[in-house]
Amino acid sequence: MPGHHHRSSTLKQSNKSHKSKKSSKRSIKGLQGGKVNRTSIRKKNGPGVSKADRAHMAKQRRMKSKDILLQQRRLQGRLNMKNIDSIIVPRVVGIVSLSETEFDLESITKGFLVRGADSSNGVGETSSSTNASYSKFKKEGHITYLTNTTAFRTMYKDLNEDDASVQAALDLSRVCDCIVFLVDGRDVNQKKAGPITGMSIGDNTSTTTSSTNVQQDYDHLISARGDRVLSAIKAQGLPTPLTVLVNFEGGSDDDGMSMSSFVSMKSVRRSALKKKLELKTYLSRFSTTEFGEGNNKVLEIDIPPTEEDATYELANKNILIAGKSRKIMPNSLIKDTSDACPTRAHFIRTICTMRASPPKWVCNMPRAYILSDNNSENNGSIYDSATGELRVSGFIRGKIPWDVNSLVHVPNVGTFGIKEVLQSHSAFSTISKRKGVTNDAEMNSSQVLATCEPEEREPLNMFANPDALDGEQNLIGFDDDGKDRDDQMDTKKEGEFKEGFARPSGWNDYQSAWLDALKDDNDILDDDDGIDHGELAYELNKKGDDATVTGMDLDVEDANYVSEQERKALVEQRKKDHEEEAEFPDEVQVGEDENARDRFARYRSLKSFRKSFWDPKENLPGSYASIFHFGSFRATQGDIMADMKDVAVASEEKFYEMQDNKKDKTGDEVVIDDAYSDEDDILEGCVASGTYATIVIEGVSSSAFARISPTSLLTAVCLLPHENKMSILHMGLCQNTQCDEPSGTDAPVKSKDALTFRCGWRTWQSRPVFSQNNLNSDKHKFERFMPTGGTFFAASVLGPVTYTPCPVLVFRKGVAENRQFIALGSMFGADADRIVVKRIVLTGYPTRVHKRHATVKYMFYNPDDVKWFKPAELVTKHGLQGNIVDSVGDHGTMKCLFNAPVQQHDTICINLYKRIYPKYASTETTNDSGETTKEDILVL
């Protein structure tokens, strides 16, 4: 209808709301919170930041980050502004052969690379180090080449060839910025009977036939020695790795071409090219597996028979280029400044331009170190036996400057003090020659950069010898107002016996309360009852640490002094004990003719292994009086690292930024105010990193210097505060995959065996204690044998304090007089209060069972033992708990009561615990007078 409009009704329905007294889960969750809305970047009283301003701010942040990276690169020793001749610090490149051929391959490759340099120094097959300069790459073109066979090998003449190669490679990898692994291309056609055990390249589960054949054809390129070297270097920490395939021209390929006269030359070249591509594919997979995804690049070096052949080929190439050109080319372009060998030029360009750094634990830790320079006399080190001074010349490297007041450790020699640091000049310096300074004038000038203050230097004594009358203590990091434990110590004289209440040795006051149950028996409190009132504990504690051991506990290393049959019997017994320990862990059987209370007098029972209290200062051995105790090792390390960070920042500001701003644009000197007065106090006695200097080390005995070879390079590293003090070190270790040899002639590794620990820059021998690393308890269970199968465990060792992070490599002396690499890991810290508890389990069997009661036999064999262990708690292998009620008869039978009915086939156990301590491994040394003495520990 026209003019009609719809109108809504006034009777609109309105539903009732939900009358719930409780909120829904969704509303509760919404009220609790959730997504936080982004706050506006606009100011309340002003306009917002424009797009151009935001772009400008982002650019400023990028420039700031770039400046920080540039400063860090300069601190690593690229250019030294402090030294008067501004010598460029060369990059250290280590050369290690993984093939069967070692010395020839390394020396030929090093000589081939050095011949392509503009200038070099220290050239020779037996030279410890060689410096080369490539002017095309300017600052980055200074390289120091070190080979595994010449740099540190002469220090390990007492070892066999393979072990010496492993130890020298570990020393080499600590000081290298880049390490080059060589693979000999001549070994491609020399296939062996089978692949190297323990080496798996790529994915073994792949079903591709061609890749599997390639792996089988080239597995022999990596020798057994190369596999050991590679495993050890990876465990210690890799510098920047690089894999290089070394090809020798005029070899088997040319011979094959001459022999195959019926095959076309094109097919022969195609076959050779295919073989080379397969070899590079294998090496690329090898590099990816061993070094990671980012380090799978493989370079090639083609070494011609003679250098003249390569020069002749380059000349012919220039003639062809000139002939094809339509223009007349000048002689400068025809001569060409490129290398005669393209592969060598590509390798040098990669080495000079790539980003390389030492291992992370070396470059990240605030330690300055110096590598002796072979360009000086006697490989950069001079020893004066009359004064006992050792002079080491080289570039100072590291994040922080060299502190003359700190102690210095020379690997394989020892730890000493520094007398002074002299300014020296490298014999290989192109910059100083451009200044017109002659080498004679450089060598004659020796300016003292820093002199040691003896009162500010730490003492060289590693052991604590506190004077109680003078208030001295062997404590580090404790509060000055801490409780004095001298008031709580027993004041009885040494050797005097004080009779007390009967309790096992090692039990404290709260544990002796368990013996109150024995007071109910009147015959126990008599004086003539035959119960021990401390006499047994006194006799046991009176024994020294060097107690007599039985044949079961004889060290494998000591077995070298017995006959061959006795040694084999010892190894077989060790293997048998290892198998029994794996099948019945911690179970001990008591003989019928021995008393359990005498044998286990030092053990105690715990209500709960995790919650029961154990005093860490109770009944400590005598060796703990001469070591240092930390209140908090983590806090002490944090304070030291913070101080070193301040030193690094101050050195950057003083030695670099001040030199950059010292002169204005006109060249006039700028007056420098006292802005760096605070930095001068921190950097007093410090020498900038990157300086070529001579470190004068004092107090070096002739016997200590005799441990090294005069033709070997030396390394000296600064020690941080407290790092020369003895304490209990704890390491997290894991068994090396190549520890178990197929022959099986070596015994399992047992706790307190004499092992060699290579911890960072230092090496020593000690007897460790293996244990589990319990995170939710202050007590850690002792392990009789080193865990196998990739299980992680902890090792407690007596040794010098070392800050983390620091790699740890463990070696032992094998039956064949070789040094086996058995475990690897890292440092936890130093804590003398870490409790390692040994557990033993005494087992018995129920003969009669009635509900919760049981009669147990074969745990003890006399009633006195039953009364002695009556306060201890019983457990069963089915999870029941109980206690001893009474002794039955005269043969050790006892009545027991449990918290639930006992089954006939159950096993009754008593868990006893005793704290275990690590021990020293004595080492024989010879002093200057020729006398042989034994030292508890010798840190090299």
Coordinates of N, CA and C in Angstrom, one line a residue, residues 383-551:
Y383 N 118.0 -18.8 27.9 CA 118.1 -19.2 29.3 C 119.5 -18.9 29.8
D384 N 119.6 -18.3 31.0 CA 120.8 -18.0 31.7 C 120.9 -18.9 32.9
S385 N 121.7 -19.9 32.9 CA 121.7 -20.8 34.1 C 122.4 -20.2 35.3
A386 N 123.2 -19.1 35.1 CA 123.9 -18.5 36.2 C 122.9 -17.7 37.1
T387 N 122.0 -16.9 36.4 CA 121.0 -16.1 37.1 C 119.7 -16.8 37.2
G388 N 119.5 -17.9 36.5 CA 118.2 -18.5 36.5 C 117.1 -17.7 35.8
E389 N 117.4 -16.9 34.8 CA 116.5 -16.1 34.1 C 116.2 -16.7 32.7
L390 N 114.9 -16.7 32.4 CA 114.5 -17.2 31.1 C 113.8 -16.0 30.3
R391 N 114.3 -15.7 29.2 CA 113.8 -14.6 28.3 C 113.0 -15.2 27.2
V392 N 111.7 -14.8 27.1 CA 110.8 -15.3 26.0 C 110.4 -14.0 25.2
S393 N 110.7 -14.0 23.9 CA 110.3 -12.9 23.0 C 109.2 -13.3 22.1
G394 N 108.3 -12.4 21.9 CA 107.1 -12.6 21.0 C 106.1 -11.6 21.2
F395 N 105.0 -11.8 20.5 CA 103.8 -10.9 20.6 C 102.9 -11.2 21.7
I396 N 102.5 -10.2 22.5 CA 101.6 -10.4 23.6 C 100.2 -10.5 23.0
R397 N 99.5 -11.6 23.3 CA 98.2 -11.8 22.7 C 97.2 -12.0 23.9
G398 N 95.9 -11.8 23.5 CA 94.8 -12.0 24.5 C 94.0 -10.8 24.6
K399 N 92.9 -10.9 25.4 CA 91.9 -9.8 25.6 C 92.5 -8.7 26.5
I400 N 93.3 -9.0 27.4 CA 93.7 -8.0 28.4 C 95.2 -7.8 28.3
P401 N 95.8 -6.7 28.8 CA 97.2 -6.5 28.7 C 98.0 -7.4 29.7
W402 N 99.3 -7.5 29.5 CA 100.1 -8.4 30.3 C 100.4 -7.7 31.6
D403 N 100.1 -8.4 32.7 CA 100.4 -7.8 34.1 C 101.7 -8.4 34.6
V404 N 102.6 -7.5 34.8 CA 104.0 -7.9 35.2 C 104.0 -8.4 36.7
N405 N 103.0 -8.1 37.5 CA 102.9 -8.5 38.9 C 102.2 -9.8 39.1
S406 N 101.7 -10.4 38.0 CA 101.1 -11.7 38.1 C 102.1 -12.8 37.9
L407 N 101.7 -14.0 38.3 CA 102.5 -15.2 38.0 C 102.4 -15.7 36.6
V408 N 103.4 -16.3 36.1 CA 103.4 -16.8 34.7 C 103.7 -18.3 34.7
H409 N 102.9 -19.0 33.9 CA 103.1 -20.4 33.8 C 103.6 -20.7 32.4
V410 N 104.7 -21.5 32.3 CA 105.3 -21.9 31.1 C 105.0 -23.4 31.0
P411 N 104.2 -23.9 30.0 CA 103.9 -25.3 29.9 C 105.1 -26.1 29.7
N412 N 105.1 -27.3 30.4 CA 106.2 -28.3 30.5 C 107.4 -27.8 31.2
V413 N 107.3 -26.6 31.9 CA 108.4 -26.0 32.7 C 108.0 -25.8 34.1
G414 N 107.0 -25.0 34.3 CA 106.5 -24.7 35.6 C 105.9 -23.3 35.8
T415 N 105.6 -22.9 37.0 CA 105.1 -21.6 37.3 C 106.2 -20.8 38.0
F416 N 106.3 -19.5 37.6 CA 107.4 -18.7 38.1 C 106.9 -17.3 38.2
G417 N 107.8 -16.4 38.7 CA 107.5 -15.0 38.7 C 108.2 -14.2 37.6
I418 N 107.7 -13.0 37.3 CA 108.2 -12.2 36.3 C 109.1 -11.1 36.9
K419 N 110.3 -10.9 36.3 CA 111.2 -9.8 36.8 C 110.8 -8.5 36.2
E420 N 110.7 -8.5 34.8 CA 110.5 -7.3 34.1 C 110.0 -7.6 32.7
V421 N 109.5 -6.7 32.0 CA 109.1 -6.8 30.6 C 109.9 -5.7 29.8
L422 N 110.6 -6.2 28.8 CA 111.4 -5.3 28.0 C 110.8 -5.1 26.6
Q423 N 110.9 -3.9 26.1 CA 110.5 -3.7 24.7 C 111.5 -4.3 23.7
S424 N 111.0 -5.0 22.8 CA 111.8 -5.7 21.8 C 111.3 -5.4 20.4
H425 N 112.0 -5.8 19.4 CA 111.7 -5.5 18.1 C 111.8 -6.8 17.3
S426 N 110.8 -7.1 16.5 CA 110.7 -8.3 15.7 C 111.7 -8.1 14.6
A427 N 112.4 -9.2 14.3 CA 113.3 -9.3 13.1 C 112.6 -9.2 11.8
F428 N 111.3 -9.5 11.8 CA 110.5 -9.4 10.6 C 109.5 -8.3 10.7
S429 N 109.8 -7.1 10.3 CA 108.9 -6.0 10.4 C 109.1 -5.1 9.2
T430 N 108.2 -5.2 8.3 CA 108.2 -4.4 7.1 C 108.0 -2.9 7.3
I431 N 107.2 -2.6 8.4 CA 106.8 -1.2 8.7 C 108.0 -0.5 9.2
S432 N 108.8 -1.1 10.1 CA 109.9 -0.5 10.7 C 111.0 -0.2 9.6
K433 N 111.1 -1.1 8.6 CA 112.1 -0.9 7.6 C 111.7 0.3 6.7
R434 N 110.4 0.5 6.5 CA 110.0 1.7 5.8 C 110.4 3.0 6.5
K435 N 110.5 2.9 7.9 CA 110.8 4.0 8.6 C 112.3 4.3 8.6
G436 N 113.1 3.4 8.0 CA 114.5 3.6 7.9 C 115.3 3.1 9.1
V437 N 114.7 2.2 10.0 CA 115.3 1.7 11.1 C 116.0 0.4 10.8
T438 N 117.2 0.2 11.0 CA 117.9 -1.0 10.7 C 117.7 -2.1 11.8
N439 N 117.9 -3.3 11.4 CA 117.7 -4.4 12.4 C 118.7 -4.4 13.5
D440 N 119.9 -3.9 13.2 CA 120.9 -3.9 14.3 C 120.5 -2.9 15.4
A441 N 120.0 -1.7 14.9 CA 119.5 -0.7 15.9 C 118.3 -1.2 16.7
E442 N 117.5 -2.0 16.0 CA 116.3 -2.6 16.7 C 116.7 -3.5 17.8
M443 N 117.6 -4.4 17.5 CA 118.0 -5.5 18.5 C 118.8 -4.9 19.6
N444 N 119.5 -3.8 19.4 CA 120.3 -3.2 20.5 C 119.4 -2.4 21.5
S445 N 118.3 -1.9 21.0 CA 117.4 -1.1 21.9 C 116.6 -2.0 22.8
S446 N 116.6 -1.8 24.1 CA 115.8 -2.6 25.0 C 115.3 -1.7 26.1
Q447 N 114.1 -1.2 26.0 CA 113.5 -0.3 26.9 C 112.7 -1.1 27.9
V448 N 112.7 -0.8 29.2 CA 112.0 -1.5 30.2 C 110.5 -0.9 30.2
L449 N 109.6 -1.8 29.8 CA 108.2 -1.4 29.8 C 107.5 -1.5 31.1
A450 N 107.8 -2.5 31.9 CA 107.2 -2.7 33.3 C 108.2 -3.5 34.1
T451 N 108.2 -3.2 35.4 CA 109.0 -3.9 36.4 C 108.1 -4.4 37.5
C452 N 108.4 -5.6 37.9 CA 107.6 -6.3 38.9 C 107.8 -5.7 40.3
E453 N 106.8 -5.6 41.1 CA 106.8 -5.2 42.5 C 106.6 -6.5 43.3
P454 N 107.7 -7.0 44.0 CA 107.6 -8.3 44.7 C 106.5 -8.3 45.7
E455 N 106.2 -7.2 46.4 CA 105.2 -7.2 47.5 C 103.8 -7.3 46.9
E456 N 103.6 -6.9 45.7 CA 102.3 -7.0 45.1 C 102.0 -8.4 44.3
R457 N 103.0 -9.2 44.2 CA 102.9 -10.5 43.5 C 102.5 -11.6 44.5
E458 N 101.7 -12.5 44.0 CA 101.3 -13.6 44.8 C 102.5 -14.5 45.1
P459 N 102.4 -15.2 46.3 CA 103.5 -16.1 46.6 C 103.5 -17.3 45.6
L460 N 104.7 -17.9 45.4 CA 104.9 -19.0 44.5 C 104.5 -20.3 45.2
N461 N 104.4 -20.3 46.5 CA 104.1 -21.6 47.2 C 102.6 -22.0 46.9
M462 N 102.5 -23.2 46.4 CA 101.1 -23.7 46.1 C 100.3 -24.1 47.3
F463 N 101.0 -24.6 48.3 CA 100.3 -25.1 49.5 C 100.2 -24.1 50.6
A464 N 99.1 -24.3 51.4 CA 98.9 -23.4 52.5 C 99.7 -23.8 53.7
N465 N 100.3 -22.8 54.3 CA 101.1 -23.1 55.5 C 100.7 -21.9 56.5
P466 N 99.5 -21.9 57.0 CA 99.0 -20.8 57.8 C 99.7 -20.8 59.2
D467 N 99.9 -19.6 59.7 CA 100.5 -19.5 61.1 C 99.3 -19.1 62.0
A468 N 98.9 -20.1 62.8 CA 97.7 -19.9 63.7 C 98.0 -18.8 64.7
L469 N 99.3 -18.6 65.2 CA 99.5 -17.6 66.2 C 99.5 -16.2 65.5
D470 N 99.7 -16.1 64.2 CA 99.6 -14.8 63.5 C 98.2 -14.6 63.0
G471 N 97.3 -15.5 63.2 CA 95.9 -15.3 62.7 C 95.7 -15.6 61.3
E472 N 96.6 -16.4 60.7 CA 96.5 -16.7 59.2 C 95.6 -18.0 59.1
Q473 N 94.9 -18.1 58.0 CA 94.0 -19.2 57.6 C 94.2 -19.5 56.2
N474 N 93.8 -20.7 55.8 CA 93.8 -21.2 54.4 C 92.4 -21.0 53.9
L475 N 91.8 -19.9 54.0 CA 90.4 -19.6 53.6 C 90.4 -18.5 52.6
I476 N 89.6 -18.6 51.6 CA 89.5 -17.6 50.5 C 88.0 -17.3 50.3
G477 N 87.6 -16.1 50.4 CA 86.2 -15.7 50.2 C 85.3 -15.8 51.4
F478 N 85.9 -16.0 52.6 CA 85.1 -16.0 53.8 C 85.0 -14.6 54.4
D479 N 83.9 -14.4 55.2 CA 83.7 -13.1 55.8 C 84.7 -13.0 57.0
D480 N 85.1 -11.8 57.3 CA 86.0 -11.6 58.4 C 85.4 -11.8 59.7
D481 N 84.1 -11.6 59.8 CA 83.4 -11.8 61.1 C 82.8 -13.2 61.2
G482 N 83.3 -14.2 60.4 CA 82.8 -15.5 60.5 C 83.2 -16.2 61.8
K483 N 82.5 -17.3 62.0 CA 82.8 -18.1 63.3 C 84.2 -18.7 63.3
D484 N 84.8 -18.6 64.4 CA 86.1 -19.2 64.5 C 86.0 -20.7 65.0
R485 N 86.5 -21.5 64.1 CA 86.4 -23.0 64.4 C 87.4 -23.5 65.3
D486 N 88.4 -22.6 65.7 CA 89.4 -23.1 66.6 C 88.9 -23.4 68.0
D487 N 87.8 -22.6 68.4 CA 87.3 -22.9 69.7 C 86.5 -24.2 69.8
Q488 N 86.1 -24.8 68.6 CA 85.4 -26.0 68.6 C 86.3 -27.2 68.5
M489 N 87.6 -27.0 68.3 CA 88.5 -28.1 68.0 C 88.9 -28.8 69.4
D490 N 89.2 -30.0 69.3 CA 89.7 -30.7 70.5 C 91.0 -30.3 70.9
T491 N 91.2 -30.0 72.2 CA 92.5 -29.5 72.7 C 93.4 -30.5 73.2
K492 N 93.1 -31.8 72.9 CA 94.0 -32.8 73.5 C 95.3 -32.9 72.6
K493 N 96.3 -33.3 73.2 CA 97.6 -33.4 72.6 C 97.6 -34.5 71.6
E494 N 98.5 -34.4 70.6 CA 98.7 -35.5 69.6 C 99.3 -36.7 70.3
G495 N 98.7 -37.8 70.0 CA 99.2 -39.1 70.5 C 98.5 -39.5 71.8
E496 N 97.7 -38.6 72.4 CA 97.0 -38.8 73.7 C 95.7 -39.4 73.4
F497 N 95.3 -40.4 74.1 CA 94.0 -41.1 73.9 C 93.0 -40.7 75.0
K498 N 91.8 -40.3 74.6 CA 90.8 -39.9 75.5 C 89.6 -40.9 75.4
E499 N 89.3 -41.6 76.5 CA 88.3 -42.6 76.4 C 86.9 -42.0 76.3
G500 N 86.0 -42.5 75.5 CA 84.7 -42.0 75.3 C 83.7 -43.1 75.2
F501 N 82.5 -42.7 74.9 CA 81.4 -43.7 74.8 C 81.6 -44.5 73.5
A502 N 81.2 -45.8 73.5 CA 81.4 -46.6 72.4 C 80.6 -46.2 71.2
R503 N 81.3 -45.9 70.1 CA 80.6 -45.6 68.8 C 81.6 -45.8 67.7
P504 N 81.1 -46.1 66.5 CA 82.0 -46.3 65.4 C 82.8 -45.0 65.1
S505 N 84.0 -45.2 64.5 CA 84.8 -44.0 64.1 C 84.1 -43.2 63.0
G506 N 84.1 -41.9 63.2 CA 83.5 -41.0 62.2 C 82.1 -40.6 62.6
W507 N 81.5 -41.3 63.6 CA 80.1 -40.9 64.1 C 80.2 -39.6 64.9
N508 N 79.3 -38.6 64.7 CA 79.3 -37.4 65.5 C 78.3 -37.5 66.6
D509 N 78.0 -36.4 67.3 CA 77.2 -36.5 68.5 C 75.8 -36.9 68.2
Y510 N 75.2 -36.3 67.1 CA 73.8 -36.6 66.9 C 73.6 -38.1 66.5
Q511 N 74.7 -38.6 65.8 CA 74.5 -40.0 65.4 C 74.8 -41.0 66.6
S512 N 75.5 -40.6 67.5 CA 75.8 -41.4 68.7 C 74.5 -41.6 69.5
A513 N 73.5 -40.7 69.3 CA 72.2 -40.8 70.0 C 71.5 -42.1 69.6
W514 N 71.9 -42.7 68.5 CA 71.2 -43.9 68.1 C 71.7 -45.1 69.0
L515 N 72.8 -44.9 69.7 CA 73.3 -45.9 70.6 C 72.6 -45.9 71.9
D516 N 71.7 -45.0 72.1 CA 71.0 -45.0 73.4 C 70.2 -46.2 73.7
A517 N 69.8 -46.9 72.6 CA 69.1 -48.1 72.8 C 69.9 -49.2 73.4
L518 N 71.2 -49.1 73.3 CA 72.1 -50.1 73.9 C 72.2 -49.9 75.4
K519 N 71.8 -48.7 76.0 CA 72.0 -48.5 77.4 C 71.0 -49.3 78.2
D520 N 69.9 -49.8 77.6 CA 69.0 -50.6 78.3 C 69.6 -51.9 78.8
D521 N 70.6 -52.4 78.1 CA 71.2 -53.6 78.5 C 72.3 -53.3 79.6
N522 N 72.2 -53.9 80.8 CA 73.1 -53.6 81.8 C 74.5 -54.1 81.6
D523 N 74.6 -55.1 80.8 CA 75.9 -55.7 80.6 C 76.7 -54.8 79.6
I524 N 76.1 -54.0 78.9 CA 76.8 -53.1 77.9 C 77.6 -52.0 78.6
L525 N 77.0 -51.5 79.7 CA 77.6 -50.4 80.4 C 78.7 -50.7 81.3
D526 N 79.0 -52.0 81.5 CA 80.1 -52.4 82.3 C 81.4 -52.1 81.7
D527 N 82.4 -51.9 82.6 CA 83.7 -51.5 82.1 C 84.4 -52.7 81.5
D528 N 84.1 -53.9 81.9 CA 84.8 -55.0 81.4 C 83.9 -55.8 80.4
D529 N 83.1 -55.1 79.7 CA 82.2 -55.8 78.8 C 82.8 -56.1 77.5
G530 N 84.0 -55.7 77.2 CA 84.6 -56.0 75.9 C 84.2 -55.0 74.8
I531 N 83.4 -54.0 75.1 CA 82.9 -53.1 74.0 C 84.0 -52.0 73.8
D532 N 84.2 -51.7 72.6 CA 85.2 -50.7 72.2 C 84.7 -49.3 72.7
H533 N 85.5 -48.6 73.4 CA 85.2 -47.2 73.9 C 86.0 -46.2 73.2
G534 N 86.3 -46.4 71.9 CA 87.1 -45.5 71.1 C 88.5 -45.9 70.8
E535 N 88.9 -47.1 71.4 CA 90.3 -47.5 71.2 C 90.5 -47.9 69.7
L536 N 89.5 -48.6 69.2 CA 89.6 -49.0 67.8 C 89.6 -47.8 66.8
A537 N 88.7 -46.9 67.1 CA 88.7 -45.7 66.3 C 90.1 -44.9 66.4
Y538 N 90.6 -44.9 67.5 CA 91.9 -44.2 67.7 C 93.0 -44.9 66.9
E539 N 93.0 -46.3 67.0 CA 94.0 -47.0 66.2 C 93.9 -46.8 64.7
L540 N 92.6 -46.8 64.3 CA 92.4 -46.6 62.8 C 92.7 -45.2 62.4
N541 N 92.3 -44.2 63.1 CA 92.6 -42.9 62.7 C 94.1 -42.5 62.9
K542 N 94.8 -43.3 63.7 CA 96.2 -43.0 63.9 C 97.0 -43.4 62.6
K543 N 96.5 -44.3 61.7 CA 97.2 -44.7 60.5 C 97.2 -43.5 59.6
G544 N 98.3 -43.5 58.8 CA 98.5 -42.4 57.8 C 97.7 -42.7 56.6
D545 N 97.8 -41.8 55.6 CA 97.1 -41.9 54.4 C 97.7 -43.0 53.5
D546 N 99.0 -43.3 53.7 CA 99.7 -44.3 52.9 C 99.5 -45.6 53.6
A547 N 98.3 -46.1 53.8 CA 98.1 -47.4 54.5 C 98.5 -48.5 53.5
T548 N 98.8 -49.6 54.1 CA 99.2 -50.8 53.3 C 98.0 -51.3 52.5
V549 N 98.1 -51.6 51.3 CA 97.1 -52.0 50.4 C 97.3 -53.5 50.1
T550 N 96.2 -54.2 49.8 CA 96.3 -55.6 49.4 C 96.5 -55.7 47.9
G551 N 96.6 -56.9 47.5 CA 96.8 -57.1 46.1 C 95.6 -56.7 45.3

